[in-house]
Amino acid sequence: MSMLLLPMPGNEAMVAAVAAGLAADAPFATGRVLTHRFPDGETNVRLEGDFRGRDVVMFCTLAQPDPQFLPLVFAADAARDFGARSVSLVAPYLAYLRQDKRFIAGDAIASQSFAALLSARFDAVTTIDPHLHRIARLADIFTIPVTVLHSAGLFGSWIKAHVARPLLIGPDSESAQWVTEVAAVAGAPHVVLNKQRHGERDVSIAVPDLARWHDHVPVLIDDIIATGHTLLAAAAQLRAQGLAKPWCLAVHALFAEDAHAKLLAASDGVKTTDTIAHASNALAVAPLIVAALRASSSMGKPLT
Ligand code: R5P
């Protein structure tokens, strides 16, 4: 295997977990990216490692895409300069996918621009449960191979192990498909609510009559928690119907402002995957990434 794992700063723990999962396999190498901020605000990027002939797999979860993007590109270009055979990206959280249309005349469609920028710099991208709403598939906006990994199995198993008599609840129509998958793994019933977003912090949720589920524990499950208002509004509606405090589960722990504290107060617990490092992380995605890396390297291919 000629793979080299290269974490951008802040992604070292994920790479260590992936490296531990790969350890039984053929040898692989790891490299380092060092960054330095100059007084004028520019960034110096320096790579350590032997990149010659290797399939370099960069790791960068894009929770703060604006400051992360330029150093990521500088590092990817440098890896190629130093002889990498391919340079692919594992972005457990892939940013900008929610800006997928002109909501207001004059809006840029950032999802398309960002996908084009990544496509120009990497040979392949791997991510976990991307937010797809008006775009049906990432292949519609990327021009490079994209691998999508799914955390539904992790959530299903977690719920089975930790919640007795769960009722899974997706807060909006976009969540329907994967709440169904999680419910199948958990062997639990599920319902999907109807969300209307009026602003960044203004969400209303319509909930059907849930009287028949009063003896169940509600488990709200969403792909992203940002301001937390989606799950807060849903939790309030469930309480108004007399249901127990819900669990709040999500894939990507963005947690703007005091969203985590508010959700903790409104729920029985908040649990997320570690696509973005956060105190709420309870489900590890490294095994999903390890399986994808094993599958691609066993075929002698760069990660696709
Ligand atoms: C959007 O449709 C997503 O699936 C999430 O529901 C949304 O991003 C959550 O955002 P917030 O926590 O700000 O309500």
mmCIF file with all atom_site columns, N, CA and C in Angstrom, residues 13-44:
data_model
loop_
_atom_site.group_PDB
_atom_site.id
_atom_site.type_symbol
_atom_site.label_atom_id
_atom_site.label_alt_id
_atom_site.label_comp_id
_atom_site.label_asym_id
_atom_site.label_entity_id
_atom_site.label_seq_id
_atom_site.pdbx_PDB_ins_code
_atom_site.Cartn_x
_atom_site.Cartn_y
_atom_site.Cartn_z
_atom_site.occupancy
_atom_site.B_iso_or_equiv
_atom_site.pdbx_formal_charge
_atom_site.auth_seq_id
_atom_site.auth_comp_id
_atom_site.auth_asym_id
_atom_site.auth_atom_id
_atom_site.pdbx_PDB_model_num
ATOM 1  N N  . ALA A 1 13 ? -6.627 13.832 15.604 1.00 0.00 ? 13 ALA A N  1
ATOM 2  C CA . ALA A 1 13 ? -7.277 12.759 16.377 1.00 0.00 ? 13 ALA A CA 1
ATOM 3  C C  . ALA A 1 13 ? -8.009 11.810 15.436 1.00 0.00 ? 13 ALA A C  1
ATOM 4  N N  . MET A 1 14 ? -8.666 12.358 14.432 1.00 0.00 ? 14 MET A N  1
ATOM 5  C CA . MET A 1 14 ? -9.364 11.495 13.469 1.00 0.00 ? 14 MET A CA 1
ATOM 6  C C  . MET A 1 14 ? -8.369 10.620 12.722 1.00 0.00 ? 14 MET A C  1
ATOM 7  N N  . VAL A 1 15 ? -7.243 11.208 12.318 1.00 0.00 ? 15 VAL A N  1
ATOM 8  C CA . VAL A 1 15 ? -6.239 10.418 11.597 1.00 0.00 ? 15 VAL A CA 1
ATOM 9  C C  . VAL A 1 15 ? -5.634 9.348  12.510 1.00 0.00 ? 15 VAL A C  1
ATOM 10 N N  . ALA A 1 16 ? -5.443 9.674  13.793 1.00 0.00 ? 16 ALA A N  1
ATOM 11 C CA . ALA A 1 16 ? -4.920 8.660  14.720 1.00 0.00 ? 16 ALA A CA 1
ATOM 12 C C  . ALA A 1 16 ? -5.911 7.496  14.836 1.00 0.00 ? 16 ALA A C  1
ATOM 13 N N  . ALA A 1 17 ? -7.210 7.805  14.894 1.00 0.00 ? 17 ALA A N  1
ATOM 14 C CA . ALA A 1 17 ? -8.225 6.742  15.000 1.00 0.00 ? 17 ALA A CA 1
ATOM 15 C C  . ALA A 1 17 ? -8.259 5.903  13.723 1.00 0.00 ? 17 ALA A C  1
ATOM 16 N N  . VAL A 1 18 ? -8.134 6.563  12.585 1.00 0.00 ? 18 VAL A N  1
ATOM 17 C CA . VAL A 1 18 ? -8.126 5.836  11.303 1.00 0.00 ? 18 VAL A CA 1
ATOM 18 C C  . VAL A 1 18 ? -6.860 4.983  11.209 1.00 0.00 ? 18 VAL A C  1
ATOM 19 N N  . ALA A 1 19 ? -5.727 5.560  11.607 1.00 0.00 ? 19 ALA A N  1
ATOM 20 C CA . ALA A 1 19 ? -4.462 4.821  11.553 1.00 0.00 ? 19 ALA A CA 1
ATOM 21 C C  . ALA A 1 19 ? -4.537 3.582  12.443 1.00 0.00 ? 19 ALA A C  1
ATOM 22 N N  . ALA A 1 20 ? -5.159 3.717  13.615 1.00 0.00 ? 20 ALA A N  1
ATOM 23 C CA . ALA A 1 20 ? -5.292 2.567  14.520 1.00 0.00 ? 20 ALA A CA 1
ATOM 24 C C  . ALA A 1 20 ? -6.139 1.486  13.866 1.00 0.00 ? 20 ALA A C  1
ATOM 25 N N  . GLY A 1 21 ? -7.166 1.900  13.135 1.00 0.00 ? 21 GLY A N  1
ATOM 26 C CA . GLY A 1 21 ? -8.039 0.933  12.459 1.00 0.00 ? 21 GLY A CA 1
ATOM 27 C C  . GLY A 1 21 ? -7.345 0.256  11.296 1.00 0.00 ? 21 GLY A C  1
ATOM 28 N N  . LEU A 1 22 ? -6.403 0.945  10.670 1.00 0.00 ? 22 LEU A N  1
ATOM 29 C CA . LEU A 1 22 ? -5.703 0.378  9.507  1.00 0.00 ? 22 LEU A CA 1
ATOM 30 C C  . LEU A 1 22 ? -4.492 -0.445 9.912  1.00 0.00 ? 22 LEU A C  1
ATOM 31 N N  . ALA A 1 23 ? -4.102 -0.354 11.177 1.00 0.00 ? 23 ALA A N  1
ATOM 32 C CA . ALA A 1 23 ? -2.795 -0.869 11.586 1.00 0.00 ? 23 ALA A CA 1
ATOM 33 C C  . ALA A 1 23 ? -2.556 -2.314 11.190 1.00 0.00 ? 23 ALA A C  1
ATOM 34 N N  . ALA A 1 24 ? -3.615 -3.118 11.159 1.00 0.00 ? 24 ALA A N  1
ATOM 35 C CA . ALA A 1 24 ? -3.424 -4.537 10.842 1.00 0.00 ? 24 ALA A CA 1
ATOM 36 C C  . ALA A 1 24 ? -3.166 -4.749 9.353  1.00 0.00 ? 24 ALA A C  1
ATOM 37 N N  . ASP A 1 25 ? -3.379 -3.754 8.579  1.00 0.00 ? 25 ASP A N  1
ATOM 38 C CA . ASP A 1 25 ? -3.227 -3.891 7.126  1.00 0.00 ? 25 ASP A CA 1
ATOM 39 C C  . ASP A 1 25 ? -1.796 -3.613 6.677  1.00 0.00 ? 25 ASP A C  1
ATOM 40 N N  . ALA A 1 26 ? -1.619 -3.596 5.375  1.00 0.00 ? 26 ALA A N  1
ATOM 41 C CA . ALA A 1 26 ? -0.307 -3.288 4.815  1.00 0.00 ? 26 ALA A CA 1
ATOM 42 C C  . ALA A 1 26 ? 0.137  -1.913 5.302  1.00 0.00 ? 26 ALA A C  1
ATOM 43 N N  . PRO A 1 27 ? 1.432  -1.670 5.334  1.00 0.00 ? 27 PRO A N  1
ATOM 44 C CA . PRO A 1 27 ? 1.932  -0.428 5.907  1.00 0.00 ? 27 PRO A CA 1
ATOM 45 C C  . PRO A 1 27 ? 1.429  0.821  5.177  1.00 0.00 ? 27 PRO A C  1
ATOM 46 N N  . PHE A 1 28 ? 1.260  1.843  5.950  1.00 0.00 ? 28 PHE A N  1
ATOM 47 C CA . PHE A 1 28 ? 0.902  3.152  5.391  1.00 0.00 ? 28 PHE A CA 1
ATOM 48 C C  . PHE A 1 28 ? 1.732  4.159  6.163  1.00 0.00 ? 28 PHE A C  1
ATOM 49 N N  . ALA A 1 29 ? 1.796  5.356  5.662  1.00 0.00 ? 29 ALA A N  1
ATOM 50 C CA . ALA A 1 29 ? 2.577  6.389  6.344  1.00 0.00 ? 29 ALA A CA 1
ATOM 51 C C  . ALA A 1 29 ? 1.653  7.512  6.777  1.00 0.00 ? 29 ALA A C  1
ATOM 52 N N  . THR A 1 30 ? 2.139  8.314  7.691  1.00 0.00 ? 30 THR A N  1
ATOM 53 C CA . THR A 1 30 ? 1.402  9.539  8.013  1.00 0.00 ? 30 THR A CA 1
ATOM 54 C C  . THR A 1 30 ? 2.350  10.723 7.828  1.00 0.00 ? 30 THR A C  1
ATOM 55 N N  . GLY A 1 31 ? 1.776  11.851 7.496  1.00 0.00 ? 31 GLY A N  1
ATOM 56 C CA . GLY A 1 31 ? 2.571  13.065 7.343  1.00 0.00 ? 31 GLY A CA 1
ATOM 57 C C  . GLY A 1 31 ? 2.037  14.138 8.274  1.00 0.00 ? 31 GLY A C  1
ATOM 58 N N  . ARG A 1 32 ? 2.650  15.305 8.191  1.00 0.00 ? 32 ARG A N  1
ATOM 59 C CA . ARG A 1 32 ? 2.209  16.423 9.040  1.00 0.00 ? 32 ARG A CA 1
ATOM 60 C C  . ARG A 1 32 ? 2.086  17.686 8.216  1.00 0.00 ? 32 ARG A C  1
ATOM 61 N N  . VAL A 1 33 ? 1.117  18.495 8.578  1.00 0.00 ? 33 VAL A N  1
ATOM 62 C CA . VAL A 1 33 ? 0.997  19.826 7.978  1.00 0.00 ? 33 VAL A CA 1
ATOM 63 C C  . VAL A 1 33 ? 1.171  20.838 9.102  1.00 0.00 ? 33 VAL A C  1
ATOM 64 N N  . LEU A 1 34 ? 2.138  21.705 8.939  1.00 0.00 ? 34 LEU A N  1
ATOM 65 C CA . LEU A 1 34 ? 2.358  22.761 9.937  1.00 0.00 ? 34 LEU A CA 1
ATOM 66 C C  . LEU A 1 34 ? 1.922  24.077 9.317  1.00 0.00 ? 34 LEU A C  1
ATOM 67 N N  . THR A 1 35 ? 1.224  24.880 10.089 1.00 0.00 ? 35 THR A N  1
ATOM 68 C CA . THR A 1 35 ? 0.831  26.182 9.551  1.00 0.00 ? 35 THR A CA 1
ATOM 69 C C  . THR A 1 35 ? 1.326  27.291 10.471 1.00 0.00 ? 35 THR A C  1
ATOM 70 N N  . HIS A 1 36 ? 1.616  28.406 9.863  1.00 0.00 ? 36 HIS A N  1
ATOM 71 C CA . HIS A 1 36 ? 2.055  29.579 10.618 1.00 0.00 ? 36 HIS A CA 1
ATOM 72 C C  . HIS A 1 36 ? 1.354  30.800 10.042 1.00 0.00 ? 36 HIS A C  1
ATOM 73 N N  . ARG A 1 37 ? 0.803  31.592 10.934 1.00 0.00 ? 37 ARG A N  1
ATOM 74 C CA . ARG A 1 37 ? 0.092  32.809 10.505 1.00 0.00 ? 37 ARG A CA 1
ATOM 75 C C  . ARG A 1 37 ? 1.063  33.981 10.568 1.00 0.00 ? 37 ARG A C  1
ATOM 76 N N  . PHE A 1 38 ? 1.300  34.637 9.446  1.00 0.00 ? 38 PHE A N  1
ATOM 77 C CA . PHE A 1 38 ? 2.159  35.821 9.430  1.00 0.00 ? 38 PHE A CA 1
ATOM 78 C C  . PHE A 1 38 ? 1.409  37.012 10.024 1.00 0.00 ? 38 PHE A C  1
ATOM 79 N N  . PRO A 1 39 ? 2.149  38.020 10.480 1.00 0.00 ? 39 PRO A N  1
ATOM 80 C CA . PRO A 1 39 ? 1.484  39.187 11.071 1.00 0.00 ? 39 PRO A CA 1
ATOM 81 C C  . PRO A 1 39 ? 0.503  39.861 10.101 1.00 0.00 ? 39 PRO A C  1
ATOM 82 N N  . ASP A 1 40 ? 0.748  39.734 8.808  1.00 0.00 ? 40 ASP A N  1
ATOM 83 C CA . ASP A 1 40 ? -0.163 40.378 7.846  1.00 0.00 ? 40 ASP A CA 1
ATOM 84 C C  . ASP A 1 40 ? -1.409 39.539 7.552  1.00 0.00 ? 40 ASP A C  1
ATOM 85 N N  . GLY A 1 41 ? -1.556 38.380 8.215  1.00 0.00 ? 41 GLY A N  1
ATOM 86 C CA . GLY A 1 41 ? -2.770 37.581 8.037  1.00 0.00 ? 41 GLY A CA 1
ATOM 87 C C  . GLY A 1 41 ? -2.618 36.459 7.028  1.00 0.00 ? 41 GLY A C  1
ATOM 88 N N  . GLU A 1 42 ? -1.502 36.414 6.288  1.00 0.00 ? 42 GLU A N  1
ATOM 89 C CA . GLU A 1 42 ? -1.309 35.298 5.357  1.00 0.00 ? 42 GLU A CA 1
ATOM 90 C C  . GLU A 1 42 ? -0.847 34.060 6.129  1.00 0.00 ? 42 GLU A C  1
ATOM 91 N N  . THR A 1 43 ? -0.987 32.889 5.476  1.00 0.00 ? 43 THR A N  1
ATOM 92 C CA . THR A 1 43 ? -0.639 31.634 6.146  1.00 0.00 ? 43 THR A CA 1
ATOM 93 C C  . THR A 1 43 ? 0.513  30.948 5.420  1.00 0.00 ? 43 THR A C  1
ATOM 94 N N  . ASN A 1 44 ? 1.487  30.505 6.195  1.00 0.00 ? 44 ASN A N  1
ATOM 95 C CA . ASN A 1 44 ? 2.557  29.663 5.659  1.00 0.00 ? 44 ASN A CA 1
ATOM 96 C C  . ASN A 1 44 ? 2.204  28.211 5.967  1.00 0.00 ? 44 ASN A C  1
#
